[in-house]
Amino acid sequence: MLKNNILIIEDDKSINDLISSLLKDEYTVYQAFTAKEGLSLVSSNTIDVIILDLGLPDLDGIDVIIKIRKSMTTPIIVVSARNFESDIVKALDLGADDYLIKPFRNNELKSRVKIAIRHSISNNIINFDMTFKYMNFKIDYDKALVYVDNKLIPITSNEYRILAILTKNAGKVLTYDYILKAIWGPNAGESNSSLRVHMANIRRKIEVNPADPQFIITHVGIGYSFNL
Ligand code: CA
């Protein structure tokens, strides 16, 4: 079977080598130590997932995302030090798909890469499909209906719109700001707390145990993602 290609853009050689050693059995790994090297590898190879450090010596990781997103939808997992939530939010709003906070657990890295690859595959499928299914959850975009265990779930139009945007981006972390703007427009003045209220209502309706959600994952201080 053909291996998926992973590109690591990270200037810290020990971290770059560590990530590479964790992934190289399962994937073909390309290593870049500068933004310039990374961008040149992206344009000359078919890359399936990019793991990007935000603190690079020659160019800010944020600018790397902007450059890549001008022409490519390749999933980008941002790697950042702790306490840089605002950088992560910025990276996600500019088109990064997911993030890892250093130091991360080895298994966490592997599972994020797996999700990103599934996300890049399902991107293509969802565009042609009018329904999205995950475990016992189903959403019908054509009729704007939501089902759990094949039972119709009564939801409001805002709840449906939140679920639609999360499932259409399943596996990708959407920031509070992104969701608020997408649902209520840029000037609606809705706050994170009203989004939290909607999310609590949605979870009560679709989750078996809203305190331990299977479908919608909370990223504290950052946003939400739909599980994949
Ligand atoms: Ca760095």
mmCIF file of C-alpha atoms and ligand atoms in Angstrom:
data_model
loop_
_atom_site.group_PDB
_atom_site.id
_atom_site.type_symbol
_atom_site.label_atom_id
_atom_site.label_comp_id
_atom_site.label_asym_id
_atom_site.label_seq_id
_atom_site.Cartn_x
_atom_site.Cartn_y
_atom_site.Cartn_z
ATOM 1 C CA MET A 1 0.000 0.000 0.000
ATOM 2 C CA LEU A 2 1.143 3.505 -0.794
ATOM 3 C CA LYS A 3 2.219 5.437 2.288
ATOM 4 C CA ASN A 4 0.840 8.908 3.022
ATOM 5 C CA ASN A 5 3.393 11.720 2.953
ATOM 6 C CA ILE A 6 3.979 13.823 6.059
ATOM 7 C CA LEU A 7 6.004 17.031 6.080
ATOM 8 C CA ILE A 8 7.498 18.277 9.364
ATOM 9 C CA ILE A 9 8.498 21.960 9.453
ATOM 10 C CA GLU A 10 10.294 22.464 12.770
ATOM 11 C CA ASP A 11 13.628 24.192 13.408
ATOM 12 C CA ASP A 12 14.373 22.354 16.667
ATOM 13 C CA LYS A 13 16.282 19.352 15.341
ATOM 14 C CA SER A 14 15.613 17.123 18.366
ATOM 15 C CA ILE A 15 11.831 17.691 18.146
ATOM 16 C CA ASN A 16 11.840 17.332 14.359
ATOM 17 C CA ASP A 17 13.755 14.038 14.656
ATOM 18 C CA LEU A 18 11.463 12.824 17.441
ATOM 19 C CA ILE A 19 8.318 13.469 15.371
ATOM 20 C CA SER A 20 9.967 11.856 12.377
ATOM 21 C CA SER A 21 10.941 8.732 14.349
ATOM 22 C CA LEU A 22 7.372 8.390 15.659
ATOM 23 C CA LEU A 23 5.831 8.561 12.192
ATOM 24 C CA LYS A 24 8.359 7.022 9.821
ATOM 25 C CA ASP A 25 7.159 3.409 10.140
ATOM 26 C CA GLU A 26 3.672 4.329 9.002
ATOM 27 C CA TYR A 27 4.324 7.290 6.703
ATOM 28 C CA THR A 28 6.881 8.710 4.307
ATOM 29 C CA VAL A 29 8.336 11.608 6.289
ATOM 30 C CA TYR A 30 9.903 14.774 4.876
ATOM 31 C CA GLN A 31 11.829 16.983 7.306
ATOM 32 C CA ALA A 32 12.270 20.751 6.894
ATOM 33 C CA PHE A 33 14.122 22.938 9.400
ATOM 34 C CA THR A 34 13.205 26.333 7.962
ATOM 35 C CA ALA A 35 10.035 27.832 6.498
ATOM 36 C CA LYS A 36 11.789 28.219 3.151
ATOM 37 C CA GLU A 37 12.731 24.511 3.023
ATOM 38 C CA GLY A 38 9.200 23.553 4.060
ATOM 39 C CA LEU A 39 7.487 25.690 1.432
ATOM 40 C CA SER A 40 9.748 24.310 -1.264
ATOM 41 C CA LEU A 41 9.004 20.704 -0.194
ATOM 42 C CA VAL A 42 5.238 21.445 -0.182
ATOM 43 C CA SER A 43 5.339 22.762 -3.712
ATOM 44 C CA SER A 44 7.522 19.971 -5.112
ATOM 45 C CA ASN A 45 5.842 16.937 -3.449
ATOM 46 C CA THR A 46 2.370 15.587 -2.814
ATOM 47 C CA ILE A 47 2.072 16.156 0.934
ATOM 48 C CA ASP A 48 -0.924 14.700 2.835
ATOM 49 C CA VAL A 49 -0.369 16.344 6.229
ATOM 50 C CA ILE A 50 1.897 19.211 7.336
ATOM 51 C CA ILE A 51 3.130 19.431 10.937
ATOM 52 C CA LEU A 52 4.139 23.046 11.443
ATOM 53 C CA ASP A 53 6.023 24.700 14.294
ATOM 54 C CA LEU A 54 4.876 28.316 14.698
ATOM 55 C CA GLY A 55 8.284 29.616 15.862
ATOM 56 C CA LEU A 56 10.593 29.324 12.858
ATOM 57 C CA PRO A 57 13.832 31.271 12.348
ATOM 58 C CA ASP A 58 13.238 32.675 8.855
ATOM 59 C CA LEU A 59 9.458 33.252 8.690
ATOM 60 C CA ASP A 60 6.619 33.201 11.224
ATOM 61 C CA GLY A 61 4.625 29.951 11.090
ATOM 62 C CA ILE A 62 1.479 32.085 10.677
ATOM 63 C CA ASP A 63 2.901 33.438 7.401
ATOM 64 C CA VAL A 64 3.705 29.898 6.291
ATOM 65 C CA ILE A 65 -0.004 29.019 6.748
ATOM 66 C CA ILE A 66 -1.066 32.081 4.731
ATOM 67 C CA LYS A 67 1.297 31.129 1.885
ATOM 68 C CA ILE A 68 0.182 27.480 1.824
ATOM 69 C CA ARG A 69 -3.542 28.328 1.996
ATOM 70 C CA LYS A 70 -3.268 30.539 -1.094
ATOM 71 C CA SER A 71 -3.143 27.412 -3.219
ATOM 72 C CA MET A 72 -3.591 24.269 -1.078
ATOM 73 C CA THR A 73 -6.038 22.664 1.359
ATOM 74 C CA THR A 74 -3.486 20.168 2.768
ATOM 75 C CA PRO A 75 -4.274 19.615 6.481
ATOM 76 C CA ILE A 76 -1.929 21.600 8.742
ATOM 77 C CA ILE A 77 -1.307 20.595 12.366
ATOM 78 C CA VAL A 78 0.250 23.472 14.257
ATOM 79 C CA VAL A 79 2.750 22.733 17.030
ATOM 80 C CA SER A 80 3.091 25.420 19.668
ATOM 81 C CA ALA A 81 4.467 25.944 23.157
ATOM 82 C CA ARG A 82 2.067 26.166 26.082
ATOM 83 C CA ASN A 83 0.444 29.542 26.880
ATOM 84 C CA PHE A 84 0.306 30.601 23.258
ATOM 85 C CA GLU A 85 -3.440 30.057 22.813
ATOM 86 C CA SER A 86 -3.817 33.332 20.913
ATOM 87 C CA ASP A 87 -1.275 32.155 18.326
ATOM 88 C CA ILE A 88 -3.155 28.875 17.968
ATOM 89 C CA VAL A 89 -6.479 30.689 17.518
ATOM 90 C CA LYS A 90 -4.890 32.904 14.863
ATOM 91 C CA ALA A 91 -3.393 29.865 13.097
ATOM 92 C CA LEU A 92 -6.758 28.052 13.100
ATOM 93 C CA ASP A 93 -8.598 31.126 11.807
ATOM 94 C CA LEU A 94 -6.087 31.373 8.954
ATOM 95 C CA GLY A 95 -6.697 27.772 7.911
ATOM 96 C CA ALA A 96 -4.736 25.417 10.158
ATOM 97 C CA ASP A 97 -6.759 22.278 10.946
ATOM 98 C CA ASP A 98 -5.572 21.203 14.361
ATOM 99 C CA TYR A 99 -2.926 21.920 16.979
ATOM 100 C CA LEU A 100 -0.605 20.171 19.407
ATOM 101 C CA ILE A 101 0.828 21.807 22.500
ATOM 102 C CA LYS A 102 4.456 21.022 23.387
ATOM 103 C CA PRO A 103 5.328 18.813 25.091
ATOM 104 C CA PHE A 104 2.820 16.404 23.543
ATOM 105 C CA ARG A 105 2.340 12.708 24.132
ATOM 106 C CA ASN A 106 3.537 10.393 21.366
ATOM 107 C CA ASN A 107 0.139 8.747 20.984
ATOM 108 C CA GLU A 108 -1.544 12.127 20.786
ATOM 109 C CA LEU A 109 0.654 13.103 17.838
ATOM 110 C CA LYS A 110 -0.073 9.835 16.057
ATOM 111 C CA SER A 111 -3.833 10.109 16.537
ATOM 112 C CA ARG A 112 -3.908 13.743 15.343
ATOM 113 C CA VAL A 113 -2.037 12.774 12.167
ATOM 114 C CA LYS A 114 -4.468 9.914 11.586
ATOM 115 C CA ILE A 115 -7.458 12.256 12.022
ATOM 116 C CA ALA A 116 -5.915 14.830 9.672
ATOM 117 C CA ILE A 117 -5.470 12.203 6.966
ATOM 118 C CA ARG A 118 -9.073 11.026 7.392
ATOM 119 C CA HIS A 119 -10.148 14.662 7.267
ATOM 120 C CA SER A 120 -8.325 15.256 4.004
ATOM 121 C CA ILE A 121 -9.945 12.160 2.502
ATOM 122 C CA SER A 122 -13.446 12.986 3.792
ATOM 123 C CA ASN A 123 -13.131 16.572 2.518
ATOM 124 C CA ASN A 124 -13.537 15.168 -0.943
ATOM 125 C CA ILE A 125 -16.383 12.847 0.000
ATOM 126 C CA ILE A 126 -18.498 15.337 1.970
ATOM 127 C CA ASN A 127 -18.595 17.722 -0.979
ATOM 128 C CA PHE A 128 -20.487 15.123 -3.004
ATOM 129 C CA ASP A 129 -22.613 13.793 -0.184
ATOM 130 C CA MET A 130 -25.723 15.414 1.241
ATOM 131 C CA THR A 131 -25.451 13.538 4.519
ATOM 132 C CA PHE A 132 -22.748 13.141 7.142
ATOM 133 C CA LYS A 133 -22.593 10.095 9.416
ATOM 134 C CA TYR A 134 -20.441 9.439 12.444
ATOM 135 C CA MET A 135 -21.225 6.426 14.623
ATOM 136 C CA ASN A 136 -24.966 6.681 15.443
ATOM 137 C CA PHE A 137 -25.112 10.395 14.496
ATOM 138 C CA LYS A 138 -26.437 11.521 11.117
ATOM 139 C CA ILE A 139 -27.095 14.940 9.618
ATOM 140 C CA ASP A 140 -29.011 15.452 6.374
ATOM 141 C CA TYR A 141 -27.880 18.765 4.803
ATOM 142 C CA ASP A 142 -30.518 18.590 2.086
ATOM 143 C CA LYS A 143 -33.462 18.478 4.520
ATOM 144 C CA ALA A 144 -31.651 20.143 7.488
ATOM 145 C CA LEU A 145 -32.447 17.211 9.783
ATOM 146 C CA VAL A 146 -30.405 15.559 12.538
ATOM 147 C CA TYR A 147 -30.734 11.936 13.655
ATOM 148 C CA VAL A 148 -29.289 9.903 16.508
ATOM 149 C CA ASP A 149 -29.944 6.147 16.426
ATOM 150 C CA ASN A 150 -32.144 6.849 13.378
ATOM 151 C CA LYS A 151 -34.447 8.936 15.577
ATOM 152 C CA LEU A 152 -35.160 12.499 14.489
ATOM 153 C CA ILE A 153 -33.751 15.042 16.988
ATOM 154 C CA PRO A 154 -35.760 18.247 17.476
ATOM 155 C CA ILE A 155 -33.304 21.136 17.074
ATOM 156 C CA THR A 156 -33.562 24.882 16.485
ATOM 157 C CA SER A 157 -32.270 26.445 13.267
ATOM 158 C CA ASN A 158 -29.222 27.905 15.048
ATOM 159 C CA GLU A 159 -28.419 24.525 16.576
ATOM 160 C CA TYR A 160 -28.685 22.956 13.125
ATOM 161 C CA ARG A 161 -26.378 25.598 11.636
ATOM 162 C CA ILE A 162 -23.784 25.033 14.361
ATOM 163 C CA LEU A 163 -23.932 21.261 13.793
ATOM 164 C CA ALA A 164 -23.755 21.694 10.011
ATOM 165 C CA ILE A 165 -20.635 23.870 10.138
ATOM 166 C CA LEU A 166 -18.919 21.547 12.651
ATOM 167 C CA THR A 167 -19.715 18.364 10.711
ATOM 168 C CA LYS A 168 -18.777 19.881 7.347
ATOM 169 C CA ASN A 169 -15.389 20.587 8.958
ATOM 170 C CA ALA A 170 -15.259 17.371 10.994
ATOM 171 C CA GLY A 171 -11.820 16.781 12.477
ATOM 172 C CA LYS A 172 -10.911 20.455 12.153
ATOM 173 C CA VAL A 173 -10.867 22.732 15.193
ATOM 174 C CA LEU A 174 -13.116 25.767 14.601
ATOM 175 C CA THR A 175 -12.469 28.803 16.817
ATOM 176 C CA TYR A 176 -15.275 30.496 18.784
ATOM 177 C CA ASP A 177 -14.865 33.547 16.596
ATOM 178 C CA TYR A 178 -15.086 31.541 13.373
ATOM 179 C CA ILE A 179 -18.301 29.801 14.462
ATOM 180 C CA LEU A 180 -19.895 33.027 15.748
ATOM 181 C CA LYS A 181 -19.149 34.855 12.482
ATOM 182 C CA ALA A 182 -20.299 31.944 10.354
ATOM 183 C CA ILE A 183 -23.636 31.597 12.169
ATOM 184 C CA TRP A 184 -24.539 35.175 13.129
ATOM 185 C CA GLY A 185 -22.422 37.282 10.758
ATOM 186 C CA PRO A 186 -19.444 39.514 11.569
ATOM 187 C CA ASN A 187 -21.407 42.242 13.379
ATOM 188 C CA ALA A 188 -24.000 40.247 15.294
ATOM 189 C CA GLY A 189 -22.410 40.867 18.681
ATOM 190 C CA GLU A 190 -23.079 37.318 19.865
ATOM 191 C CA SER A 191 -20.624 36.217 22.530
ATOM 192 C CA ASN A 192 -18.767 33.053 23.402
ATOM 193 C CA SER A 193 -21.175 32.559 26.296
ATOM 194 C CA SER A 194 -24.225 32.404 24.019
ATOM 195 C CA LEU A 195 -22.356 29.892 21.867
ATOM 196 C CA ARG A 196 -21.680 27.848 25.027
ATOM 197 C CA VAL A 197 -25.412 27.875 25.806
ATOM 198 C CA HIS A 198 -26.249 26.611 22.310
ATOM 199 C CA MET A 199 -23.552 23.961 22.613
ATOM 200 C CA ALA A 200 -24.922 22.776 25.961
ATOM 201 C CA ASN A 201 -28.400 22.481 24.405
ATOM 202 C CA ILE A 202 -27.047 20.597 21.380
ATOM 203 C CA ARG A 203 -25.125 18.193 23.615
ATOM 204 C CA ARG A 204 -28.190 17.527 25.748
ATOM 205 C CA LYS A 205 -29.996 16.507 22.588
ATOM 206 C CA ILE A 206 -27.368 14.405 20.806
ATOM 207 C CA GLU A 207 -24.964 13.065 23.440
ATOM 208 C CA VAL A 208 -25.634 10.043 25.646
ATOM 209 C CA ASN A 209 -23.629 11.747 28.407
ATOM 210 C CA PRO A 210 -23.303 15.524 27.784
ATOM 211 C CA ALA A 211 -20.567 15.725 30.443
ATOM 212 C CA ASP A 212 -18.457 13.259 28.447
ATOM 213 C CA PRO A 213 -19.274 14.180 24.829
ATOM 214 C CA GLN A 214 -18.555 11.734 21.991
ATOM 215 C CA PHE A 215 -19.435 14.032 19.112
ATOM 216 C CA ILE A 216 -18.467 17.636 19.832
ATOM 217 C CA ILE A 217 -15.070 18.130 21.467
ATOM 218 C CA THR A 218 -14.353 21.273 23.521
ATOM 219 C CA HIS A 219 -10.942 22.931 23.089
ATOM 220 C CA VAL A 220 -10.744 25.135 26.165
ATOM 221 C CA GLY A 221 -9.954 28.760 25.298
ATOM 222 C CA ILE A 222 -9.890 27.946 21.559
ATOM 223 C CA GLY A 223 -13.095 26.486 20.119
ATOM 224 C CA TYR A 224 -14.854 23.239 19.147
ATOM 225 C CA SER A 225 -14.410 20.344 16.759
ATOM 226 C CA PHE A 226 -16.638 17.485 15.607
ATOM 227 C CA ASN A 227 -15.042 14.118 16.247
ATOM 228 C CA LEU A 228 -13.889 11.941 13.363
HETATM 229 CA CA CA B 1 10.779 26.599 16.883
#
